[in-house]
Each structure stands twice: as structure tokens, then as C-alpha cells.
XYZ file of C-alpha atoms in Angstrom:
239
model
C -33.523 18.702 32.430
C -30.890 17.477 30.006
C -31.088 14.610 27.508
C -28.784 11.687 28.192
C -26.168 10.545 25.659
C -26.572 6.874 26.568
C -22.946 6.624 27.764
C -22.722 7.033 31.549
C -19.159 8.413 31.619
C -19.966 11.052 28.981
C -23.139 12.041 30.831
C -21.190 12.433 34.071
C -18.582 14.645 32.370
C -20.805 16.931 30.261
C -24.110 16.624 32.136
C -25.867 15.199 29.080
C -27.105 17.322 26.177
C -28.225 20.557 27.817
C -30.408 23.416 26.625
C -28.472 26.107 24.771
C -25.427 23.883 24.294
C -24.138 22.006 21.266
C -22.162 18.760 21.269
C -20.183 17.736 18.192
C -19.555 14.028 17.637
C -16.743 13.526 15.122
C -15.575 10.233 13.645
C -14.645 8.775 10.270
C -17.043 7.013 7.901
C -18.422 3.670 9.152
C -17.458 4.334 12.783
C -21.057 4.326 13.935
C -21.869 8.034 14.349
C -25.464 7.499 13.237
C -25.846 4.497 15.570
C -24.580 6.628 18.472
C -26.954 9.479 17.604
C -29.961 7.166 17.221
C -29.188 5.761 20.678
C -29.206 9.306 22.118
C -32.361 10.322 20.205
C -34.178 7.138 21.223
C -33.325 7.557 24.914
C -34.557 11.172 24.794
C -37.784 10.248 22.974
C -38.516 7.453 25.460
C -38.010 9.957 28.302
C -40.768 12.114 26.814
C -38.429 14.709 25.316
C -39.162 16.327 21.959
C -36.449 15.362 19.485
C -35.973 16.641 15.929
C -33.570 14.390 14.020
C -32.479 16.188 10.816
C -31.381 13.719 8.138
C -29.213 15.290 5.427
C -27.981 12.130 3.699
C -30.102 9.003 4.242
C -33.873 8.689 3.950
C -35.958 8.595 7.146
C -36.919 5.003 6.228
C -33.339 3.844 6.873
C -33.330 5.537 10.279
C -36.765 4.079 10.998
C -35.437 0.580 10.412
C -32.528 1.204 12.752
C -34.816 2.529 15.474
C -37.137 -0.485 15.099
C -34.122 -2.840 15.229
C -32.868 -1.116 18.389
C -36.230 -1.020 20.184
C -37.314 -4.504 19.154
C -33.876 -6.179 19.514
C -34.172 -7.301 15.893
C -31.075 -7.943 13.774
C -30.691 -4.762 11.646
C -29.192 -6.589 8.652
C -32.011 -9.153 8.555
C -34.559 -6.362 8.842
C -32.927 -4.503 5.963
C -32.988 -7.633 3.778
C -36.541 -8.634 4.759
C -35.203 -11.899 6.218
C -37.191 -11.788 9.447
C -38.823 -14.476 11.555
C -42.366 -14.573 12.958
C -40.951 -13.560 16.337
C -39.215 -10.586 14.658
C -42.551 -9.595 13.088
C -44.250 -9.678 16.480
C -41.497 -7.476 17.920
C -41.789 -5.007 15.019
C -45.567 -4.766 15.508
C -45.078 -4.234 19.241
C -42.565 -1.415 18.599
C -44.827 0.205 15.984
C -47.893 0.121 18.229
C -46.031 1.762 21.125
C -44.282 4.453 19.027
C -44.616 8.153 19.799
C -47.540 9.918 18.152
C -45.308 12.745 16.915
C -42.599 11.768 14.401
C -39.092 13.036 15.125
C -37.307 12.171 11.870
C -37.076 15.323 9.749
C -36.129 14.859 6.079
C -33.645 17.614 5.181
C -32.107 15.962 2.110
C -31.340 18.647 -0.472
C -32.551 21.427 1.847
C -30.414 24.469 2.640
C -29.353 25.387 6.187
C -31.499 28.531 6.113
C -34.619 26.462 5.373
C -33.806 24.036 8.177
C -33.283 26.940 10.619
C -36.664 28.481 9.725
C -38.347 25.084 10.108
C -36.795 24.530 13.557
C -37.936 27.994 14.669
C -41.476 27.282 13.399
C -41.588 23.919 15.188
C -40.311 25.554 18.394
C -43.280 27.946 18.315
C -45.593 24.917 18.547
C -43.665 23.005 21.227
C -40.373 23.283 23.069
C -37.677 21.220 21.294
C -35.353 19.438 23.715
C -32.809 17.930 21.305
C -31.858 18.612 17.675
C -29.638 16.072 15.909
C -27.887 16.954 12.627
C -26.662 14.004 10.543
C -24.267 15.189 9.287
C -22.893 18.740 8.987
C -20.708 18.230 5.897
C -23.827 17.343 3.862
C -25.445 20.693 4.612
C -25.489 23.498 2.040
C -26.289 27.209 2.318
C -28.202 29.572 0.031
C -25.537 32.247 -0.301
C -22.404 31.751 -2.368
C -19.235 31.071 -0.391
C -15.570 31.014 -1.314
C -15.109 27.269 -0.906
C -16.612 24.156 0.681
C -14.892 24.745 4.019
C -16.444 28.209 4.302
C -19.844 26.797 3.321
C -19.725 24.124 6.035
C -18.575 26.737 8.565
C -21.485 29.040 7.657
C -24.001 26.160 7.741
C -22.696 25.103 11.158
C -22.891 28.681 12.450
C -26.479 29.174 11.233
C -27.683 25.835 12.618
C -25.877 25.932 15.975
C -27.029 29.523 16.588
C -30.623 28.506 15.857
C -30.420 25.487 18.165
C -29.133 27.684 20.993
C -31.611 30.499 20.320
C -34.647 28.187 20.518
C -33.373 26.817 23.836
C -32.705 23.291 22.544
C -29.640 21.131 22.966
C -27.777 20.007 19.856
C -25.916 16.918 18.696
C -24.011 17.636 15.480
C -22.404 14.724 13.657
C -19.225 15.471 11.736
C -16.817 13.597 9.513
C -13.116 13.706 10.329
C -10.149 13.300 8.022
C -9.016 9.775 7.208
C -6.770 8.392 9.957
C -4.405 5.434 10.185
C -5.706 2.516 12.244
C -5.342 3.337 15.935
C -4.449 6.984 15.293
C -6.234 9.252 17.744
C -8.002 12.254 16.205
C -8.139 15.771 17.614
C -10.822 18.437 17.164
C -8.659 19.921 14.396
C -9.267 16.762 12.321
C -12.955 17.657 11.926
C -13.349 17.653 8.138
C -14.147 20.881 6.255
C -15.435 22.282 9.505
C -13.699 25.645 9.792
C -14.495 26.925 13.258
C -17.056 24.313 14.293
C -14.855 23.455 17.277
C -15.383 27.014 18.562
C -19.172 26.829 18.123
C -19.509 23.684 20.251
C -19.487 23.434 24.035
C -18.507 19.755 23.905
C -16.587 17.698 21.351
C -16.656 13.897 21.422
C -14.339 12.072 19.016
C -14.352 8.437 17.961
C -11.728 6.218 16.383
C -11.069 2.551 15.723
C -8.192 0.436 16.961
C -7.364 -3.094 15.915
C -6.832 -5.595 18.739
C -5.877 -8.906 17.146
C -8.764 -9.894 14.884
C -11.139 -7.466 16.574
C -11.821 -3.869 15.629
C -12.378 -1.810 18.774
C -14.381 1.415 18.674
C -13.391 4.037 21.204
C -14.635 7.536 22.056
C -13.184 10.292 24.189
C -13.954 13.860 25.173
C -11.707 16.415 23.429
C -13.493 19.571 24.596
C -15.652 20.286 27.613
C -16.302 24.000 28.072
C -17.761 23.765 31.553
C -16.405 20.566 33.054
C -13.477 18.146 33.268
C -11.878 16.107 30.500
C -11.360 12.481 31.471
C -8.016 10.933 30.618
C -9.158 7.511 29.404
C -11.011 6.370 26.291
C -14.416 4.684 26.445
C -15.094 1.427 24.621
C -18.227 1.530 22.485
C -20.020 -1.806 22.308
C -22.159 -1.266 19.205
């Protein structure tokens, strides 16, 4: 069975994250890519799926706080600053006591793609991995020397996506895109330093922001769906 994205329209179009398939989620900095991926990882973990969330930039502690804030309905900024109420503390304790026994945050900071691939293969020998999340691909390095950064990101993406597919997991790969003007809609060719990552993925979801008066709207849409329809409209993201 597949892992759900957390967005009903996306799940209907792509069938969720499915074994042997990779979904790329591309958006610019501060869009909320990590928030989206934590939502997907959390839904999968709660459904009893085995998730491996590879963090290439931020420490697992930061992700842990976000997961606690999401599960306990605690304000993430207050939690970060330690400005929490007694009720917040009770919620945090409740979340901690009901957490999964197996951790799913995997610290990959400073690690090369080859090391991450070997680790995923080793983990898969112990238990079937349902979903691998990579946050984010442009932070990943490789052991061998490459011509330039674009080629390095392409090779890292190829190594990691091949491994995800070969171990029978589904993949969610987060990617930066080039800087856009407000309201400008990206395409898969705006994926930053990604080389052929669009060819390695079965599904590509892109996000962008659009100003509506004083409000900043976040929207996502499906730009590639290898085995299903593309829907014409954009989806509003409420986070």
C-alpha cells in the first residue's frame, strides 16, 4: 500500500507515494518544503509505515520540534523559543509518550550520497522501508570528483533515487528551484542545479507563492505524472 501525501487531490492524482517510485517536491527557500515533507512523513509513521527521513541540512532536533508541534498542536515558534505554557508541556509529554519506538530521523549532515545509499540498503535488510525522504537534494555531495556542482547534484540524485527504487521504497525528494518573481509559476526545468532529476522522478510537484492583497498564498501543482493525469488547477496549501 502507498503512503499518503496529506493532500487529497495529489493522492488522487498520483496514488500517494508508491513503492519503486520517486516524487520530487520543488519550491524556493521558505516556501514550506520541509513542513510539507514532515506532514507526509508523520502521516506515514502514524499509519505504521517505516519512514527514513534523511536530513542533509538541519539537525534532527529541529525536525523533532516541528513534529512535536504538529502532533501536539503546539505553536512551533513558542516551542523553539522555550515560551510554552503548562498545557503545552502536557501536550509535549503526551506526544513523547506515544511516539514510535523506532526513530525515523536520519542525520546525514556532511555525509556523501554513497554512504547514505549503503546505509539505506543496510536498514532495508533489517526491515522493509516504505518511504525515504531527502531534505534536500542540493545539499548532498558525492565521493567522486565531478565537473561542476550541477553534475554532482545529478549524480547524487541518480545514486539515491536508484537506491530508493531498488530497495522497493517510495521516495520524496525535496529540491530548491531558481528564484522566481512573486506569482511566477515554476516548471520542472526551474529545479536548481538538478541536471536530469526531472527524468529520474515519476512525479514532480512544484510550489510557488502568490500575493493576494496583504496575504501571501502558497500554491502547489503537479508538473509531471508518469502514470496518471495532470490536473489543471493549483492547490492552496494552508500551512
